[in-house]
CSV table of C-alpha atoms in Angstrom, one decimal:
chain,number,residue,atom,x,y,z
A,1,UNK,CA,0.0,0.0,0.0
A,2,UNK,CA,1.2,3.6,-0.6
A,3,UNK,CA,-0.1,7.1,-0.5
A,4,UNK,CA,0.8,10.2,-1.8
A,5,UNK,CA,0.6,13.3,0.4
A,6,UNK,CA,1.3,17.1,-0.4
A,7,UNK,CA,2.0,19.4,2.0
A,8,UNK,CA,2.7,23.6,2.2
A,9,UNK,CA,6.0,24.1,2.2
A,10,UNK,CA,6.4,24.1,5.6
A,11,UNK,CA,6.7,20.3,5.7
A,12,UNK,CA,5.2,18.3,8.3
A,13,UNK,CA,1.7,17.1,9.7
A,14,UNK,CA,0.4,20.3,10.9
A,15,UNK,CA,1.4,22.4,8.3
A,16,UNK,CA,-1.3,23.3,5.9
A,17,UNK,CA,-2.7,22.2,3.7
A,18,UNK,CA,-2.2,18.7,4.3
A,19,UNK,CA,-4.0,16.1,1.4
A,20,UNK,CA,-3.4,12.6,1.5
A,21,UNK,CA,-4.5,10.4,-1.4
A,22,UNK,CA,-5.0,6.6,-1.7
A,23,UNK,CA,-7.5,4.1,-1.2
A,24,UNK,CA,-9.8,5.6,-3.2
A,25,UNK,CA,-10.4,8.6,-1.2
A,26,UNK,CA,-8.8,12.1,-0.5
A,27,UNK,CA,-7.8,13.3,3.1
A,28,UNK,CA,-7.7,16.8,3.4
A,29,UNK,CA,-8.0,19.9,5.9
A,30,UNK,CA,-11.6,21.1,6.9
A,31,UNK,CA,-12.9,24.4,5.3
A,32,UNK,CA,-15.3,26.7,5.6
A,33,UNK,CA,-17.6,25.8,3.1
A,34,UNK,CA,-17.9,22.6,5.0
A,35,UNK,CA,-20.0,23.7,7.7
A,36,UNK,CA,-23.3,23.3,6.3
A,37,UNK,CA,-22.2,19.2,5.4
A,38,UNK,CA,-20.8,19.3,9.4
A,39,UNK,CA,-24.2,18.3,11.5
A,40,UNK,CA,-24.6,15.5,9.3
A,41,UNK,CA,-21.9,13.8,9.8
A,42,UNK,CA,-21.5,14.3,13.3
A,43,UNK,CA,-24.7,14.8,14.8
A,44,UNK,CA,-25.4,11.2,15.4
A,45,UNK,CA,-26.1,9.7,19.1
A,46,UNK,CA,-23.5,7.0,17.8
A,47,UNK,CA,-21.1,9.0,17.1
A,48,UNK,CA,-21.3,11.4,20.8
A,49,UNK,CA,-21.4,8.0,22.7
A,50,UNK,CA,-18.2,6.8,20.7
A,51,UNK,CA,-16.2,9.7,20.6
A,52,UNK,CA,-15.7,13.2,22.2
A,53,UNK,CA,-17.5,14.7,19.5
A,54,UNK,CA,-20.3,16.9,21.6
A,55,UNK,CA,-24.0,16.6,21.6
A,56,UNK,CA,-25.8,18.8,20.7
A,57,UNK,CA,-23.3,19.2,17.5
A,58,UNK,CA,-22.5,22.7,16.8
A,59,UNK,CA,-20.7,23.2,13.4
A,60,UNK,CA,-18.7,25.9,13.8
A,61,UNK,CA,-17.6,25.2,17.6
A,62,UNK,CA,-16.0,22.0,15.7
A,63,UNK,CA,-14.2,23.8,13.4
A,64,UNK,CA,-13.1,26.3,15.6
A,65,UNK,CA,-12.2,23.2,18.2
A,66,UNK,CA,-10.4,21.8,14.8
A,67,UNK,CA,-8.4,24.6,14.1
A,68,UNK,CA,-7.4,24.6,17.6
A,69,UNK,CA,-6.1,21.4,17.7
A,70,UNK,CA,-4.1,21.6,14.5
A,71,UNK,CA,-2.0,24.3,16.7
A,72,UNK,CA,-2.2,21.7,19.9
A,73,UNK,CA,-0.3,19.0,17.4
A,74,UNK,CA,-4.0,17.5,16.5
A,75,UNK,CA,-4.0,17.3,12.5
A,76,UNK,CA,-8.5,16.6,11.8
A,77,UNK,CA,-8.2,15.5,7.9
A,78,UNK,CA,-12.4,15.5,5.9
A,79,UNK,CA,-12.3,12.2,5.1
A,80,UNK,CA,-13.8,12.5,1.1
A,81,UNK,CA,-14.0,10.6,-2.4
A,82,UNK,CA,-12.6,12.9,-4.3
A,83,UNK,CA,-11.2,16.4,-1.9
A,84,UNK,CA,-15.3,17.2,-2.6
A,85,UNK,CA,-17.7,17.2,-0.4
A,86,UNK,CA,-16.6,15.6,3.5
A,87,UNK,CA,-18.0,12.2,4.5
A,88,UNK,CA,-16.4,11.9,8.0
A,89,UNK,CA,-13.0,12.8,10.1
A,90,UNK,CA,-9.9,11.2,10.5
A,91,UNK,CA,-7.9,13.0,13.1
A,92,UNK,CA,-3.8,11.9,14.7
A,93,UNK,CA,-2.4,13.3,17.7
A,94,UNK,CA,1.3,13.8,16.3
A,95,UNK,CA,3.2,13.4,19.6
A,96,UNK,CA,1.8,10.6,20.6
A,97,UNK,CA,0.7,9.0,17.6
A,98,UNK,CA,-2.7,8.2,18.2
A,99,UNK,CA,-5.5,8.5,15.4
A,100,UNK,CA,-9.1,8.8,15.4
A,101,UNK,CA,-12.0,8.0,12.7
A,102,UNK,CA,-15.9,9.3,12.7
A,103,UNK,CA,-17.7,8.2,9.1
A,104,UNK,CA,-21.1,10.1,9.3
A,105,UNK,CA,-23.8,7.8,9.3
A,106,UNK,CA,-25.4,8.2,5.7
A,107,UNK,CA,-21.8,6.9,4.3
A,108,UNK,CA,-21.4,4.1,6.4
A,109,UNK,CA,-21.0,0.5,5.3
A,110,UNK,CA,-18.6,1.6,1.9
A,111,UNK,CA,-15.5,0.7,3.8
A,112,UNK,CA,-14.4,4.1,4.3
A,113,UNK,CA,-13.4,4.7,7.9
A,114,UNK,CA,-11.4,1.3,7.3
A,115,UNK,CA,-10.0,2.9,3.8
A,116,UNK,CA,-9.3,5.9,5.8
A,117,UNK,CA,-7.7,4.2,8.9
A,118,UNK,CA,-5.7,2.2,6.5
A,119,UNK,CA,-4.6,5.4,4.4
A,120,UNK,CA,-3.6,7.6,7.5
A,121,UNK,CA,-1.8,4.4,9.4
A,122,UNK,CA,0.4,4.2,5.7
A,123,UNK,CA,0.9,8.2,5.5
A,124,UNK,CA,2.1,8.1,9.3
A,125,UNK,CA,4.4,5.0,8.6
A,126,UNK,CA,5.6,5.9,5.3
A,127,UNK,CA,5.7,10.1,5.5
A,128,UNK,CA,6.5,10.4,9.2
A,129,UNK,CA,8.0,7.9,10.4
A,130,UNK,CA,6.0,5.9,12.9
A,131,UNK,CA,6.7,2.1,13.8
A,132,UNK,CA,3.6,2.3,16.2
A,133,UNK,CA,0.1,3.7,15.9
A,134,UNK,CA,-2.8,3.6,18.8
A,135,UNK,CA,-6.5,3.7,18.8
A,136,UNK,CA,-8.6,4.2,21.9
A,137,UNK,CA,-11.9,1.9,20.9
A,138,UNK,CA,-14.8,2.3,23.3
A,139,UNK,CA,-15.6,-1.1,25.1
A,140,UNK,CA,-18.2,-3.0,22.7
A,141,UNK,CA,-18.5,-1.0,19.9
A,142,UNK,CA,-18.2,-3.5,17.8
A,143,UNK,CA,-18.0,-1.5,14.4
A,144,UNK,CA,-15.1,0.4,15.5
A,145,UNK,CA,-13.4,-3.1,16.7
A,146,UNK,CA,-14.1,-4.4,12.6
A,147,UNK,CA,-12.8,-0.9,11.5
A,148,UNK,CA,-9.6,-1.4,13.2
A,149,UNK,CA,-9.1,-5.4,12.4
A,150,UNK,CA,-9.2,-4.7,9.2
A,151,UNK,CA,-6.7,-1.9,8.8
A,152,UNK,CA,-4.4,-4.3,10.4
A,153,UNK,CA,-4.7,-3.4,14.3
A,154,UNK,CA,-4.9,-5.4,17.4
A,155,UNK,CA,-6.8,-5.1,20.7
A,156,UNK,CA,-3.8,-4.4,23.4
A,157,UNK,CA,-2.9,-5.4,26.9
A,158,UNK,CA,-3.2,-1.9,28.1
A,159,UNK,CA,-4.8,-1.1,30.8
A,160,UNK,CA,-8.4,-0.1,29.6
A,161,UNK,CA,-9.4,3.9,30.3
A,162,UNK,CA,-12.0,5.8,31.4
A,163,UNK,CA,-13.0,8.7,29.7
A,164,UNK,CA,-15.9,11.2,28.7
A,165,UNK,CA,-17.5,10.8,25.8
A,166,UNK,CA,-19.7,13.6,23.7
A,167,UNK,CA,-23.1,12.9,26.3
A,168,UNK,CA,-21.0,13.6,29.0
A,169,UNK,CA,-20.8,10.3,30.4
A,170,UNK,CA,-17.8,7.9,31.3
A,171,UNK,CA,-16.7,5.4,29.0
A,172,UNK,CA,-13.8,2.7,28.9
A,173,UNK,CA,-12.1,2.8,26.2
A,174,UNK,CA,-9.9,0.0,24.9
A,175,UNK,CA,-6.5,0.1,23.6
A,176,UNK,CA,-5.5,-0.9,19.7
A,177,UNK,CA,-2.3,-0.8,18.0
A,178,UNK,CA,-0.8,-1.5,15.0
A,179,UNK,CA,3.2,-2.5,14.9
A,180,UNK,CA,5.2,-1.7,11.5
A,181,UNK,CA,6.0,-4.8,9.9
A,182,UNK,CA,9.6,-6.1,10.4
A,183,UNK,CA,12.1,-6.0,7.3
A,184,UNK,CA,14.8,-7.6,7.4
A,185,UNK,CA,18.1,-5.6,5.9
């Protein structure tokens, strides 16, 4: 698997704009004219209990709260067919290297959050450098397990964590990885 990323020339995963292309989909920074597509994709009582997305969605708290975290060393890539019109989020915390998927519901079950996860895992690998990625996968959700299976990424030992999700309540969240394949050389 490969990708093919382009960044501003100040290189690096939070410099903007940041588009990463393979799998059959485009990764690319959030915009403005996204807004209006925002509370469908992420105003889902799935997605709130799953994530720290917040309930009630507000569209542009998000992007304000994405723009932040692109500053924080959180890169939140639109998750798209073509760089068009967003379908969900992929989202890595660069210093720790953990990433993060949300496909809004009326896209679901085309294999893109596990085209997405699969695409990022390879940009991150590939383009940066990482030999380990993590996912924090709340206990029984079951889709999200399936996501990250097939992108190649297995339930940890780790010690399972509480957090809160976007409802406000507590959650335990599981542990993922995914280890970069030994070559020999």
């Amino acid at each position: 698997m490969s990708c093919e990323s382009t960044t501003s020339p100040a290189v690096g995963p939070t410099a903007f704009p940041l588009v990463v292309k393979g799998e059959g989909i485009v990764l690319r920074d959030w915009l403005d004219a996204d807004l209006p597509s925002m509370p469908g994709l992420f105003d889902a009582p799935d997605i709130a209990a799953n994530t720290d997305i917040p309930s009630p969605f507000d569209a542009d708290a998000f992007l304000s709260r994405i723009r932040r975290r692109r500053a924080q060393g959180v890169v939140d890539l639109a998750v798209t067919r073509d760089g068009g019109e967003p379908l969900g989020l992929v989202a890595l915390h660069v210093a720790i290297g953990v990433l993060g998927y949300a496909v809004g519901p009326a896209h679901r079950g085309r294999g893109m959050a596990s085209r997405s996860l699969r695409l990022m895992t390879a940009f991150c690998h590939q383009e940066l450098g990482f030999t380990r990625l993590r996912l924090s996968i709340v206990q029984g959700n079951v889709p999200s397990q399936r996501v990250a299976e097939s992108a190649g990424y297995l339930r940890s030992d780790d010690d399972v964590v509480e957090r809160t999700n976007g409802l406000g309540q507590s959650k335990l969240l599981e542990t993922w990885h995914w280890l970069a394949p030994v070559t020999s050389g």
